[in-house]
Amino acid sequence: QTYRGSCHCGTVVFEVEAKIDQVSVCDCSICCKKGILHYPVQDEHFTLLEGRENLSLYQFGTHEASHWFCNYCGIHTFGRPRMDPSRYTVNVRCLDDFDNIIENTNEKSFNGKQHPLDGKQPQGGNNISGTKLLETGYADKAKKLTVLVECLL
């Protein structure tokens, strides 16, 4: 089935091909604050239709997971998870038919507070199809900040 989704203001629009029968609820710090319901999607089943130039990337910790959000309304629409950065995870709450989808879906818990990859080396994967990210480090008050600059191919 094809599902269409978007951010709140409609600037970022995407589609996924999927049979959504289960969503994941992660208890890590960022997922709790966002209230996201995750659904994994392989690249070939995800299409960003509009708004690529209006996406911003947020990363923290290992910088392995990628959290993409709309520059205008701030809604997190999709990302690349730390567990498998080679695929997308879409925010099911952003899908147009959310109420009907969630009625027929089971929830699975993911223990993000005690992430299985904690203490392991990051694997990369902070890019979105057609986009390359460059990293530059700056020192500021003994903290290393990472600035991610989005460069369209």
mmCIF file of C-alpha atoms in Angstrom:
data_model
loop_
_atom_site.group_PDB
_atom_site.id
_atom_site.type_symbol
_atom_site.label_atom_id
_atom_site.label_comp_id
_atom_site.label_asym_id
_atom_site.label_seq_id
_atom_site.Cartn_x
_atom_site.Cartn_y
_atom_site.Cartn_z
ATOM 1 C CA GLN A 1 0.000 0.000 0.000
ATOM 2 C CA THR A 2 1.166 3.543 -0.667
ATOM 3 C CA TYR A 3 0.986 6.003 2.211
ATOM 4 C CA ARG A 4 1.543 9.710 1.798
ATOM 5 C CA GLY A 5 2.898 11.832 4.629
ATOM 6 C CA SER A 6 4.039 15.355 5.328
ATOM 7 C CA CYS A 7 5.187 17.794 7.946
ATOM 8 C CA HIS A 8 2.592 20.072 9.592
ATOM 9 C CA CYS A 9 2.905 22.935 7.093
ATOM 10 C CA GLY A 10 3.036 20.629 4.044
ATOM 11 C CA THR A 11 6.463 21.773 2.856
ATOM 12 C CA VAL A 12 8.027 18.304 3.239
ATOM 13 C CA VAL A 13 6.008 15.579 1.499
ATOM 14 C CA PHE A 14 6.926 11.908 1.161
ATOM 15 C CA GLU A 15 5.466 8.519 0.251
ATOM 16 C CA VAL A 16 6.156 5.035 1.552
ATOM 17 C CA GLU A 17 5.212 1.647 0.151
ATOM 18 C CA ALA A 18 4.418 -0.561 3.126
ATOM 19 C CA LYS A 19 2.040 -2.808 4.989
ATOM 20 C CA ILE A 20 2.064 -1.099 8.372
ATOM 21 C CA ASP A 21 0.965 -3.602 10.989
ATOM 22 C CA GLN A 22 3.422 -2.719 13.748
ATOM 23 C CA VAL A 23 5.090 0.494 14.913
ATOM 24 C CA SER A 24 7.981 0.933 17.329
ATOM 25 C CA VAL A 25 7.895 3.189 20.360
ATOM 26 C CA CYS A 26 11.390 4.114 21.518
ATOM 27 C CA ASP A 27 12.046 5.432 25.019
ATOM 28 C CA CYS A 28 15.286 7.290 24.248
ATOM 29 C CA SER A 29 15.500 10.977 25.111
ATOM 30 C CA ILE A 30 14.737 12.380 21.655
ATOM 31 C CA CYS A 31 11.991 9.921 20.690
ATOM 32 C CA CYS A 32 10.140 10.567 23.954
ATOM 33 C CA LYS A 33 10.264 14.305 23.431
ATOM 34 C CA LYS A 34 9.110 13.992 19.799
ATOM 35 C CA GLY A 35 6.438 11.400 20.558
ATOM 36 C CA ILE A 36 7.402 9.548 17.385
ATOM 37 C CA LEU A 37 5.968 6.213 16.285
ATOM 38 C CA HIS A 38 8.611 4.572 14.073
ATOM 39 C CA TYR A 39 8.094 2.423 11.020
ATOM 40 C CA PRO A 40 11.183 1.127 9.151
ATOM 41 C CA VAL A 41 11.299 1.561 5.368
ATOM 42 C CA GLN A 42 13.995 0.452 2.925
ATOM 43 C CA ASP A 43 15.235 3.124 0.501
ATOM 44 C CA GLU A 44 13.407 1.632 -2.474
ATOM 45 C CA HIS A 45 10.087 2.005 -0.606
ATOM 46 C CA PHE A 46 10.612 5.643 0.416
ATOM 47 C CA THR A 47 10.198 8.654 -1.881
ATOM 48 C CA LEU A 48 10.742 12.252 -0.876
ATOM 49 C CA LEU A 49 8.315 14.121 -3.134
ATOM 50 C CA GLU A 50 8.749 17.732 -2.011
ATOM 51 C CA GLY A 51 10.811 19.847 0.344
ATOM 52 C CA ARG A 52 14.328 18.386 0.182
ATOM 53 C CA GLU A 53 15.778 21.906 0.269
ATOM 54 C CA ASN A 54 13.686 22.692 3.357
ATOM 55 C CA LEU A 55 14.975 19.844 5.523
ATOM 56 C CA SER A 56 17.412 20.274 8.392
ATOM 57 C CA LEU A 57 19.373 17.550 10.082
ATOM 58 C CA TYR A 58 19.715 17.090 13.827
ATOM 59 C CA GLN A 59 22.230 14.648 15.287
ATOM 60 C CA PHE A 60 23.611 14.087 18.769
ATOM 61 C CA GLY A 61 25.650 11.562 20.733
ATOM 62 C CA THR A 62 27.310 9.204 18.252
ATOM 63 C CA HIS A 63 26.022 11.227 15.264
ATOM 64 C CA GLU A 64 24.978 7.950 13.681
ATOM 65 C CA ALA A 65 21.214 8.494 13.712
ATOM 66 C CA SER A 66 19.812 11.220 11.468
ATOM 67 C CA HIS A 67 16.718 13.185 12.478
ATOM 68 C CA TRP A 68 15.347 15.173 9.515
ATOM 69 C CA PHE A 69 12.845 17.942 10.201
ATOM 70 C CA CYS A 70 11.127 20.758 8.315
ATOM 71 C CA ASN A 71 12.863 24.155 8.483
ATOM 72 C CA TYR A 72 9.489 25.918 8.673
ATOM 73 C CA CYS A 73 7.240 24.022 11.085
ATOM 74 C CA GLY A 74 9.891 21.941 12.871
ATOM 75 C CA ILE A 75 8.143 18.586 12.495
ATOM 76 C CA HIS A 76 10.354 15.478 12.358
ATOM 77 C CA THR A 77 9.068 13.517 9.364
ATOM 78 C CA PHE A 78 11.662 10.772 8.948
ATOM 79 C CA GLY A 79 15.221 9.820 9.702
ATOM 80 C CA ARG A 80 17.845 7.112 9.582
ATOM 81 C CA PRO A 81 18.008 5.097 12.810
ATOM 82 C CA ARG A 82 21.151 4.266 14.709
ATOM 83 C CA MET A 83 20.307 0.534 14.634
ATOM 84 C CA ASP A 84 20.336 0.483 10.818
ATOM 85 C CA PRO A 85 21.284 3.788 9.163
ATOM 86 C CA SER A 86 21.005 2.162 5.725
ATOM 87 C CA ARG A 87 17.201 2.459 5.919
ATOM 88 C CA TYR A 88 14.672 5.128 6.800
ATOM 89 C CA THR A 89 12.347 5.270 9.749
ATOM 90 C CA VAL A 90 9.231 7.310 9.095
ATOM 91 C CA ASN A 91 7.191 9.117 11.698
ATOM 92 C CA VAL A 92 3.857 7.300 11.348
ATOM 93 C CA ARG A 93 2.140 10.282 13.012
ATOM 94 C CA CYS A 94 3.011 12.264 9.860
ATOM 95 C CA LEU A 95 1.127 9.912 7.525
ATOM 96 C CA ASP A 96 -2.119 11.335 6.133
ATOM 97 C CA ASP A 97 -4.236 8.364 7.214
ATOM 98 C CA PHE A 98 -2.725 8.132 10.719
ATOM 99 C CA ASP A 99 -5.997 7.510 12.607
ATOM 100 C CA ASN A 100 -6.931 4.532 10.418
ATOM 101 C CA ILE A 101 -3.385 3.171 10.369
ATOM 102 C CA ILE A 102 -2.990 3.210 14.154
ATOM 103 C CA GLU A 103 -6.358 1.454 14.730
ATOM 104 C CA ASN A 104 -5.006 -1.679 13.028
ATOM 105 C CA THR A 105 -1.424 -1.528 14.287
ATOM 106 C CA ASN A 106 0.413 -3.137 17.179
ATOM 107 C CA GLU A 107 2.975 -1.190 19.183
ATOM 108 C CA LYS A 108 6.394 -2.657 19.944
ATOM 109 C CA SER A 109 8.646 -1.112 22.590
ATOM 110 C CA PHE A 110 12.316 -0.386 21.916
ATOM 111 C CA ASN A 111 14.670 0.209 24.843
ATOM 112 C CA GLY A 112 16.506 3.297 23.600
ATOM 113 C CA LYS A 113 17.556 4.308 27.115
ATOM 114 C CA GLN A 114 19.816 1.252 27.123
ATOM 115 C CA HIS A 115 20.544 1.224 23.404
ATOM 116 C CA PRO A 116 22.049 -2.057 22.155
ATOM 117 C CA LEU A 117 24.775 -0.142 20.284
ATOM 118 C CA ASP A 118 25.969 1.934 23.251
ATOM 119 C CA GLY A 119 29.726 1.582 23.491
ATOM 120 C CA LYS A 120 30.113 0.421 19.864
ATOM 121 C CA GLN A 121 31.625 2.402 17.001
ATOM 122 C CA PRO A 122 29.223 4.414 14.788
ATOM 123 C CA GLN A 123 28.572 3.071 11.289
ATOM 124 C CA GLY A 124 27.737 6.343 9.497
ATOM 125 C CA GLY A 125 24.687 6.786 7.296
ATOM 126 C CA ASN A 126 23.667 10.389 7.912
ATOM 127 C CA ASN A 127 22.685 11.055 4.343
ATOM 128 C CA ILE A 128 19.392 11.269 2.591
ATOM 129 C CA SER A 129 19.139 10.063 -1.002
ATOM 130 C CA GLY A 130 20.696 12.644 -3.302
ATOM 131 C CA THR A 131 22.232 14.610 -0.423
ATOM 132 C CA LYS A 132 25.754 14.544 0.931
ATOM 133 C CA LEU A 133 26.670 16.018 4.297
ATOM 134 C CA LEU A 134 30.048 17.510 5.127
ATOM 135 C CA GLU A 135 31.233 17.706 8.729
ATOM 136 C CA THR A 136 33.498 20.386 10.167
ATOM 137 C CA GLY A 137 34.531 20.511 13.839
ATOM 138 C CA TYR A 138 34.966 23.736 15.875
ATOM 139 C CA ALA A 139 36.106 24.085 19.470
ATOM 140 C CA ASP A 140 33.988 26.285 21.735
ATOM 141 C CA LYS A 141 34.454 26.399 25.510
ATOM 142 C CA ALA A 142 36.084 22.937 25.586
ATOM 143 C CA LYS A 143 33.226 21.401 23.623
ATOM 144 C CA LYS A 144 33.573 20.118 20.109
ATOM 145 C CA LEU A 145 30.638 21.170 17.999
ATOM 146 C CA THR A 146 29.826 19.570 14.709
ATOM 147 C CA VAL A 147 28.439 21.716 11.969
ATOM 148 C CA LEU A 148 26.684 19.795 9.249
ATOM 149 C CA VAL A 149 26.442 21.518 5.926
ATOM 150 C CA GLU A 150 24.012 20.100 3.434
ATOM 151 C CA CYS A 151 25.309 19.970 -0.118
ATOM 152 C CA LEU A 152 22.901 18.898 -2.833
ATOM 153 C CA LEU A 153 24.479 16.639 -5.429
#
